[in-house]
């Protein structure tokens, strides 16, 4: 049986990594194979594109170049890693996918969502997440947590309400597709968040038992 495709989304500092570990453990406990990956990245060439996208270089990066590089990396990842794994029955958990492009390049940078959907239809017409876990927290909470952890990458240095627009876009996407999205309040303490994440994954596992 084909594996399930789970994506994890949210603005910076909402705790994606720790919750991906929770999901992996829950899926492995059922004796299933799991692959965790990330975007942009997940293949050698896509990781090179990631490095180009996130570094603070001297050359200005037009927003359209950013968008197309992200989808170029996504095409490599979908074709060379994600689709083959899913076809072999492996469950895949991906740290960010096309909803980040909608929230960041769409709402954040200002590209119409219809254009992003067009690229998605081109690059992965037959691949949509079975479950998208949206870790939601106020922008200030995320920024505080992210700030303690590391230096912001080039995209994270965006200003002027970028993350507020991105968060609102995520919540709108979730409202439009309630069957695909699980919205989790990530501003609560870490154990409460982990428990909610675990129960969403358990629900998908139960639905696909046998
Ligand atoms: P990460 O640090 O959470 O792994 O994300 C990498 C950076 O890439 C982060 O700044 C968000 C950005 N990004 C986009 O802007 N659009 C996308 O479609 C993806 C997948 C990531």
Short mmCIF file of C-alpha atoms in Angstrom, two decimals, residues 6-191:
data_model
loop_
_atom_site.label_atom_id
_atom_site.label_comp_id
_atom_site.label_asym_id
_atom_site.label_seq_id
_atom_site.Cartn_x
_atom_site.Cartn_y
_atom_site.Cartn_z
CA UNK A 6 2.47 14.29 6.03
CA UNK A 7 3.67 17.88 5.88
CA UNK A 8 4.51 20.15 8.80
CA UNK A 9 3.97 23.88 8.41
CA UNK A 10 4.16 27.10 10.38
CA UNK A 11 6.10 30.31 10.74
CA UNK A 12 9.58 30.36 12.30
CA UNK A 13 9.97 29.20 15.88
CA UNK A 14 6.79 27.14 16.25
CA UNK A 15 8.65 23.89 17.03
CA UNK A 16 8.51 21.89 13.80
CA UNK A 17 11.60 19.74 14.47
CA UNK A 18 10.63 18.45 17.89
CA UNK A 19 7.13 17.62 16.68
CA UNK A 20 8.47 15.79 13.64
CA UNK A 21 10.30 13.50 16.10
CA UNK A 22 6.99 12.84 17.89
CA UNK A 23 5.32 11.86 14.61
CA UNK A 24 8.18 9.63 13.53
CA UNK A 25 8.05 7.74 16.83
CA UNK A 26 4.27 7.26 16.60
CA UNK A 27 4.46 5.89 13.05
CA UNK A 28 7.44 3.62 13.74
CA UNK A 29 5.59 2.22 16.77
CA UNK A 30 3.07 0.74 14.29
CA UNK A 31 5.88 -1.08 12.47
CA UNK A 32 5.78 1.24 9.44
CA UNK A 33 8.76 2.69 7.58
CA UNK A 34 9.17 6.47 7.86
CA UNK A 35 11.25 8.94 5.91
CA UNK A 36 11.70 12.47 7.22
CA UNK A 37 12.80 15.18 4.83
CA UNK A 38 12.66 18.92 4.40
CA UNK A 39 12.08 21.68 1.86
CA UNK A 40 13.78 23.32 0.23
CA UNK A 41 16.15 20.35 0.11
CA UNK A 42 15.96 16.61 0.55
CA UNK A 43 18.20 15.60 -2.39
CA UNK A 44 21.86 16.54 -3.03
CA UNK A 45 21.00 19.04 -5.76
CA UNK A 46 17.97 20.42 -3.89
CA UNK A 47 20.17 20.95 -0.81
CA UNK A 48 22.54 22.98 -3.00
CA UNK A 49 19.60 25.11 -4.12
CA UNK A 50 18.60 25.49 -0.44
CA UNK A 51 22.05 26.82 0.41
CA UNK A 52 21.86 29.33 -2.47
CA UNK A 53 18.39 30.46 -1.38
CA UNK A 54 19.14 30.94 2.30
CA UNK A 55 22.65 32.43 2.27
CA UNK A 56 23.19 36.15 2.73
CA UNK A 57 25.07 36.73 -0.54
CA UNK A 58 25.99 39.99 -2.30
CA UNK A 59 23.78 39.39 -5.33
CA UNK A 60 20.16 40.55 -4.99
CA UNK A 61 17.62 37.72 -5.39
CA UNK A 62 14.46 38.81 -7.24
CA UNK A 63 11.31 37.35 -5.69
CA UNK A 64 10.51 35.46 -8.89
CA UNK A 65 13.98 33.84 -8.85
CA UNK A 66 13.35 32.77 -5.25
CA UNK A 67 9.97 31.27 -6.19
CA UNK A 68 11.30 29.40 -9.22
CA UNK A 69 14.34 28.06 -7.35
CA UNK A 70 12.04 26.75 -4.61
CA UNK A 71 9.91 24.93 -7.18
CA UNK A 72 13.00 23.64 -9.01
CA UNK A 73 14.20 22.13 -5.72
CA UNK A 74 10.68 20.77 -5.10
CA UNK A 75 10.65 19.06 -8.50
CA UNK A 76 13.93 17.26 -7.70
CA UNK A 77 12.64 16.26 -4.26
CA UNK A 78 9.24 15.01 -5.46
CA UNK A 79 10.62 12.98 -8.36
CA UNK A 80 13.80 11.62 -6.82
CA UNK A 81 12.79 11.04 -3.21
CA UNK A 82 9.17 11.63 -2.18
CA UNK A 83 7.24 9.80 -4.89
CA UNK A 84 9.52 6.71 -4.96
CA UNK A 85 9.36 6.42 -1.15
CA UNK A 86 5.57 6.72 -1.04
CA UNK A 87 5.19 4.18 -3.84
CA UNK A 88 7.27 1.72 -1.82
CA UNK A 89 4.88 2.10 1.11
CA UNK A 90 7.11 4.36 3.21
CA UNK A 91 5.35 7.10 5.17
CA UNK A 92 6.92 10.51 4.57
CA UNK A 93 7.05 13.45 6.96
CA UNK A 94 8.21 16.62 5.26
CA UNK A 95 9.29 19.78 7.09
CA UNK A 96 7.52 22.37 4.88
CA UNK A 97 6.05 21.87 1.40
CA UNK A 98 3.96 23.93 -1.05
CA UNK A 99 1.85 25.57 1.68
CA UNK A 100 5.03 27.43 2.73
CA UNK A 101 5.26 28.79 -0.82
CA UNK A 102 1.64 29.93 -0.56
CA UNK A 103 2.22 31.59 2.82
CA UNK A 104 5.74 33.01 2.26
CA UNK A 105 6.04 33.68 -1.48
CA UNK A 106 2.27 34.23 -1.89
CA UNK A 107 1.04 36.19 1.12
CA UNK A 108 4.54 37.23 2.25
CA UNK A 109 6.13 38.38 -1.01
CA UNK A 110 2.87 39.16 -2.79
CA UNK A 111 2.58 36.56 -5.58
CA UNK A 112 -1.06 35.69 -6.36
CA UNK A 113 -1.95 32.29 -4.89
CA UNK A 114 -3.36 31.26 -8.29
CA UNK A 115 0.17 31.52 -9.75
CA UNK A 116 1.62 29.37 -6.98
CA UNK A 117 -1.14 26.82 -7.52
CA UNK A 118 -0.26 26.81 -11.22
CA UNK A 119 3.37 25.98 -10.44
CA UNK A 120 2.23 23.31 -7.98
CA UNK A 121 -0.01 21.82 -10.67
CA UNK A 122 2.98 21.69 -12.99
CA UNK A 123 5.54 20.36 -10.54
CA UNK A 124 3.48 17.88 -8.51
CA UNK A 125 0.06 17.42 -10.15
CA UNK A 126 -0.42 14.01 -8.54
CA UNK A 127 1.01 14.65 -5.09
CA UNK A 128 -0.87 16.38 -2.28
CA UNK A 129 -0.31 15.90 1.44
CA UNK A 130 -2.66 13.45 3.18
CA UNK A 131 -2.25 15.44 6.37
CA UNK A 132 -0.80 18.91 6.98
CA UNK A 133 -0.01 19.74 10.59
CA UNK A 134 -0.06 23.51 10.98
CA UNK A 135 1.72 24.61 14.15
CA UNK A 136 0.20 27.98 14.84
CA UNK A 137 1.46 30.63 17.24
CA UNK A 138 1.49 34.44 17.34
CA UNK A 139 4.33 35.94 15.31
CA UNK A 140 5.98 37.45 18.42
CA UNK A 141 6.06 34.05 20.17
CA UNK A 142 7.64 32.39 17.13
CA UNK A 143 10.17 35.16 16.65
CA UNK A 144 11.22 35.05 20.31
CA UNK A 145 11.77 31.30 20.18
CA UNK A 146 13.51 31.39 16.79
CA UNK A 147 15.71 34.28 17.88
CA UNK A 148 17.10 32.27 20.79
CA UNK A 149 18.04 29.44 18.45
CA UNK A 150 19.94 30.80 15.49
CA UNK A 151 20.66 33.65 13.09
CA UNK A 152 17.80 34.26 10.64
CA UNK A 153 18.35 33.00 7.07
CA UNK A 154 17.92 35.37 4.09
CA UNK A 155 14.17 34.70 3.79
CA UNK A 156 13.59 35.01 7.54
CA UNK A 157 15.00 38.54 7.51
CA UNK A 158 11.91 39.74 5.60
CA UNK A 159 10.18 42.66 7.31
CA UNK A 160 7.00 44.72 7.14
CA UNK A 161 4.37 42.28 8.31
CA UNK A 162 5.69 39.38 6.19
CA UNK A 163 5.16 36.81 8.95
CA UNK A 164 1.80 38.25 10.00
CA UNK A 165 0.58 37.84 6.42
CA UNK A 166 2.11 34.36 6.22
CA UNK A 167 0.39 33.26 9.43
CA UNK A 168 -2.97 34.62 8.26
CA UNK A 169 -2.56 32.86 4.93
CA UNK A 170 -1.82 29.52 6.65
CA UNK A 171 -4.98 29.89 8.75
CA UNK A 172 -7.04 30.70 5.66
CA UNK A 173 -5.66 27.68 3.80
CA UNK A 174 -6.54 25.52 6.80
CA UNK A 175 -10.08 26.92 6.89
CA UNK A 176 -10.48 26.14 3.17
CA UNK A 177 -9.26 22.54 3.52
CA UNK A 178 -10.29 21.37 7.01
CA UNK A 179 -9.99 17.69 6.05
CA UNK A 180 -6.32 18.02 5.12
CA UNK A 181 -5.18 20.45 7.82
CA UNK A 182 -4.85 19.93 11.56
CA UNK A 183 -4.29 23.31 13.22
CA UNK A 184 -2.44 22.99 16.50
CA UNK A 185 -2.01 25.81 18.99
CA UNK A 186 1.78 25.81 19.34
CA UNK A 187 1.84 28.65 21.88
CA UNK A 188 0.97 26.16 24.66
CA UNK A 189 3.62 24.31 26.65
CA UNK A 190 5.64 21.78 24.72
CA UNK A 191 4.05 18.65 26.23
#
